mmCIF file of C-alpha atoms in Angstrom:
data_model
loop_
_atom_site.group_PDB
_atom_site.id
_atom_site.type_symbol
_atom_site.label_atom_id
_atom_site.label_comp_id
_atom_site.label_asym_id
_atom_site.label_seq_id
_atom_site.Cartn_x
_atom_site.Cartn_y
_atom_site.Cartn_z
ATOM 1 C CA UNK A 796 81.678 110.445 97.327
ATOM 2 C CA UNK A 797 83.440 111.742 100.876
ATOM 3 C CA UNK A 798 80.758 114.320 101.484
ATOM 4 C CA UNK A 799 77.677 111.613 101.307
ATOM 5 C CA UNK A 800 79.545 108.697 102.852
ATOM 6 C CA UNK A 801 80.039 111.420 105.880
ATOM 7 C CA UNK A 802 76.502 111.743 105.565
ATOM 8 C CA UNK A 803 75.367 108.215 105.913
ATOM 9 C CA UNK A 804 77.658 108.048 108.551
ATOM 10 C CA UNK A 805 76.029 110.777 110.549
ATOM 11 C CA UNK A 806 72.817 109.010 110.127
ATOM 12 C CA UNK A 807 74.022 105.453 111.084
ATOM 13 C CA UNK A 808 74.852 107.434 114.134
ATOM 14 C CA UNK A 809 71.905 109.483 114.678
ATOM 15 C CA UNK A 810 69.874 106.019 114.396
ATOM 16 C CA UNK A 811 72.039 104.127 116.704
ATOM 17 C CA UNK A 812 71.794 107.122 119.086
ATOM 18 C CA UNK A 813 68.300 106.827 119.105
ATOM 19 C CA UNK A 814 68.216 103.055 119.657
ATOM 20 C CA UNK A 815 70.356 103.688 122.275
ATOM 21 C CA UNK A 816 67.778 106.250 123.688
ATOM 22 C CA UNK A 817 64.745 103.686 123.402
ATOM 23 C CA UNK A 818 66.823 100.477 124.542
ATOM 24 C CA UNK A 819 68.015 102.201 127.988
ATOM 25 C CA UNK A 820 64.753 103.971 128.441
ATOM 26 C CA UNK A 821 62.330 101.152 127.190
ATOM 27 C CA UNK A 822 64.976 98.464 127.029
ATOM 28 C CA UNK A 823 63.687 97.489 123.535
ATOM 29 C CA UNK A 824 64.141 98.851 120.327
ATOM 30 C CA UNK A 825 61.331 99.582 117.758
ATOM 31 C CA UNK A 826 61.397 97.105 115.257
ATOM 32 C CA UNK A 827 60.255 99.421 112.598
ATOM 33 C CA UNK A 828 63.198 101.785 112.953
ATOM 34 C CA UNK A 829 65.165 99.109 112.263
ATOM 35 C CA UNK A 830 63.328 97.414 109.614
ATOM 36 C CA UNK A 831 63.620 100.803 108.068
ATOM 37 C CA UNK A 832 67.202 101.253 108.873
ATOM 38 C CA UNK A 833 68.043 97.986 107.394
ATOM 39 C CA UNK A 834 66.023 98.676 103.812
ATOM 40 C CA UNK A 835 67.623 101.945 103.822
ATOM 41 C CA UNK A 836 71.183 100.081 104.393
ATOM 42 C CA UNK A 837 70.337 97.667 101.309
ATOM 43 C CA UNK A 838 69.703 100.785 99.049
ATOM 44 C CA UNK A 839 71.928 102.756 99.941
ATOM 45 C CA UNK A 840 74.368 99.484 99.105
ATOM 46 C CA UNK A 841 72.784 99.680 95.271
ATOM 47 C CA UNK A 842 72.957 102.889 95.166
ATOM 48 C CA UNK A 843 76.953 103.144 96.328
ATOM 49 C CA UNK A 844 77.026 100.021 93.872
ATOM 50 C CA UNK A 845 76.006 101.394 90.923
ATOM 51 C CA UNK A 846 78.590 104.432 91.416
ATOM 52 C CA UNK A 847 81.678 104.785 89.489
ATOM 53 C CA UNK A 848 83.681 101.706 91.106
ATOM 54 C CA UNK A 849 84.830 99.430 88.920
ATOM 55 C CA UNK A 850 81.498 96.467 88.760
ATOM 56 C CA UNK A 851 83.397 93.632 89.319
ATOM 57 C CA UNK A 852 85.339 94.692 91.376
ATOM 58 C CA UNK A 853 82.694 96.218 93.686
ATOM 59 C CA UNK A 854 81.112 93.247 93.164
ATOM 60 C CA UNK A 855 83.458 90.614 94.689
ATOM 61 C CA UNK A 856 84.117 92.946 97.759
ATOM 62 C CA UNK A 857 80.211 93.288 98.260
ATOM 63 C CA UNK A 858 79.501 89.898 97.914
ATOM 64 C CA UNK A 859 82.705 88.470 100.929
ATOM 65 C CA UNK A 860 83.392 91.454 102.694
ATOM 66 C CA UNK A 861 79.512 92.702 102.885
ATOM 67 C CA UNK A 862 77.939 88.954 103.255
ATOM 68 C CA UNK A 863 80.285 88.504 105.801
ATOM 69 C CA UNK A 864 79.647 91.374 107.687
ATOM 70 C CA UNK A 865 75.803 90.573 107.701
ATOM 71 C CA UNK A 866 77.069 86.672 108.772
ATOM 72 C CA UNK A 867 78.256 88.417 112.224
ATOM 73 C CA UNK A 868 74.632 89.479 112.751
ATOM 74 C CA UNK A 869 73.528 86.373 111.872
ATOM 75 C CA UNK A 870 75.839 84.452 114.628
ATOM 76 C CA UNK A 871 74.574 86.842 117.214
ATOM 77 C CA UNK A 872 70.689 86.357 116.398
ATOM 78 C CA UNK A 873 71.814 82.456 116.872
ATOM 79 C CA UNK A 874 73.314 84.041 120.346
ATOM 80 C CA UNK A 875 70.296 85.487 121.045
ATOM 81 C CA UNK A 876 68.129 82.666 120.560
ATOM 82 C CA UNK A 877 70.229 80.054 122.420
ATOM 83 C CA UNK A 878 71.212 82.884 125.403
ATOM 84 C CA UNK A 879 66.946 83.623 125.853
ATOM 85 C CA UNK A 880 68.157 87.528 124.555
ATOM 86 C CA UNK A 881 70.733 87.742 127.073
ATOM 87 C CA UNK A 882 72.081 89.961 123.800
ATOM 88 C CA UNK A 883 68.776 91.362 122.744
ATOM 89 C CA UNK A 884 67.689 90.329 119.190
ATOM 90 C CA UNK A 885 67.099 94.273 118.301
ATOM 91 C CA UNK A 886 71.324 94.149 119.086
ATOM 92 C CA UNK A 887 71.380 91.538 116.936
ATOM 93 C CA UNK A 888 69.429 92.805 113.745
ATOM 94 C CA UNK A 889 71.453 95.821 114.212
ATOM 95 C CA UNK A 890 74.545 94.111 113.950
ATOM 96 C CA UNK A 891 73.306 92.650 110.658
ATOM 97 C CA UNK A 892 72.651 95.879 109.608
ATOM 98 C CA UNK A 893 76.061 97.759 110.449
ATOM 99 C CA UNK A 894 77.882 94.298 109.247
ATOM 100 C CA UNK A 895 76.029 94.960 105.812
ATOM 101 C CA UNK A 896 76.668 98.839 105.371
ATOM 102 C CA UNK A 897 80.408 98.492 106.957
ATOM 103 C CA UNK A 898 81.769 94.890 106.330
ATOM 104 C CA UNK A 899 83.101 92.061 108.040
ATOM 105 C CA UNK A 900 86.515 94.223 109.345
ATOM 106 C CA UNK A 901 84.731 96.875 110.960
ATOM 107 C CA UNK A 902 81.990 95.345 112.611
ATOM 108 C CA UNK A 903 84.159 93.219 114.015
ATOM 109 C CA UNK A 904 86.102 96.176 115.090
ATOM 110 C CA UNK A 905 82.781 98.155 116.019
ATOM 111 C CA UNK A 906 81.938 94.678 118.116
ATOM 112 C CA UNK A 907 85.246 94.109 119.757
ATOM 113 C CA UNK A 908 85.320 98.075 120.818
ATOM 114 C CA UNK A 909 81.184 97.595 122.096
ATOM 115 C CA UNK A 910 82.114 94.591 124.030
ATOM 116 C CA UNK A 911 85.428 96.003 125.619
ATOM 117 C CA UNK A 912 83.570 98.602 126.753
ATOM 118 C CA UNK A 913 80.747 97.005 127.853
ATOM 119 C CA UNK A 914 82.963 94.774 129.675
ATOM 120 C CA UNK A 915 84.302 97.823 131.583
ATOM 121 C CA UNK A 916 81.192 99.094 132.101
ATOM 122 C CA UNK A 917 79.964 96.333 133.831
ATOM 123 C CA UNK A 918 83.001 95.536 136.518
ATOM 124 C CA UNK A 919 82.421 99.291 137.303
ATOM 125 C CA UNK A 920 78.534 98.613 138.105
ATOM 126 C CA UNK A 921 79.297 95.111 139.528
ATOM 127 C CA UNK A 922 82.058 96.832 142.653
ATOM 128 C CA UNK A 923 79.094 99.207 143.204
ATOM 129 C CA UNK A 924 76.474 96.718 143.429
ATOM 130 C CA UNK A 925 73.948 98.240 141.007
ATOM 131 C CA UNK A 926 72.985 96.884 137.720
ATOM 132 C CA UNK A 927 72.592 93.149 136.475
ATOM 133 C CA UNK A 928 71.897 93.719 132.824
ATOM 134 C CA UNK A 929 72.468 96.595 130.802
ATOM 135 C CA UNK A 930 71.323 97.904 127.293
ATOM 136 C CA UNK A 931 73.848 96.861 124.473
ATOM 137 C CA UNK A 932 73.292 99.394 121.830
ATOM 138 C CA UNK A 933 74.889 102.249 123.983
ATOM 139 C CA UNK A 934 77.732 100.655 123.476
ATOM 140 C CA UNK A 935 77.115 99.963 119.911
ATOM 141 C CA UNK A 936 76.394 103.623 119.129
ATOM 142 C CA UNK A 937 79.958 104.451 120.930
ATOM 143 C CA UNK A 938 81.720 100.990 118.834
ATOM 144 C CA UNK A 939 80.626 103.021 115.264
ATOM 145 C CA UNK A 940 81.909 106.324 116.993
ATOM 146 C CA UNK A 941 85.282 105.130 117.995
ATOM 147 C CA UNK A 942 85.300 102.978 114.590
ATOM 148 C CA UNK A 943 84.854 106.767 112.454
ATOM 149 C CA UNK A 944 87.442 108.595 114.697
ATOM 150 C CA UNK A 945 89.896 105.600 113.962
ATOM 151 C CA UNK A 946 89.585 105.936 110.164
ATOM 152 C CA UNK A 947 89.509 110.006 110.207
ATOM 153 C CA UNK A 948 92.776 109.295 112.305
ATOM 154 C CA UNK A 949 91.479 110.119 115.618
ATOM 155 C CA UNK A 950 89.078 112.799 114.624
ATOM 156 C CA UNK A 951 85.245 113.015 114.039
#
């Protein structure tokens, strides 16, 4: 099970890469990559199901860790409607998406890591007078990569 969680890792990072790509280039995101991202998140979430895990068991994690993982997304598509996208709502489907394939915990983690950053980021750009607005999912993509070298204990 290591060797194709790895896997699916490498492609939730190969994805948000190329979001990243399209949202600082195009600042969108194509919302068929991530209507594809997110069906491919809810199979791969039967699939890991359906593995040797206990059911119940798997079961009552998926249902409050997983549903609340997706409920962060959820609060930050509400953020995006009432801020007029000042977090785009691509951000926000793909933090449904991560908060469904990594749980409540990490996302929040991912998040908190994005933001920081982010935050960082932005003081650096404001003292040198450039950029009002920046793309999000840069900092999204380097959230999930910080969030796997924390759990492989510092290494990718």
């Amino acid at each position: 099970m290591g060797n194709i969680n790895r896997m699916v890792d490498i492609f939730v990072l190969v994805i948000l890469t190329g979001l990243s790509v399209s949202d600082i280039r195009n600042k969108k995101v194509s919302r068929k990559v991530l209507t594809l991202w997110g069906i491919l998140t809810v199979i791969w979430k039967i699939v890991d199901f359906y593995q040797i895990r206990v059911f119940l068991e798997k079961m009552e994690q998926t249902n409050v860790d997983d549903l609340a993982g997706i409920g962060v997304g959820v609060l930050f598509l509400l953020v995006s409607k009432v801020t007029e996208e000042a977090i785009g709502y691509g951000d926000s489907v793909a933090i449904m998406i991560l908060g469904g394939y990594l749980g409540f915990w990490k996302v929040v983690g991912l998040l908190a890591a994005a933001i920081f950053t982010s935050g960082v980021c932005s003081v650096i750009l404001a003292l040198r007078g450039r950029v009002k607005t920046m793309p999000f999912f840069p900092f999204l993509t380097l959230g999930y990569i910080l969030m796997l070298a924390e759990q492989r204990g510092g290494v990718l």
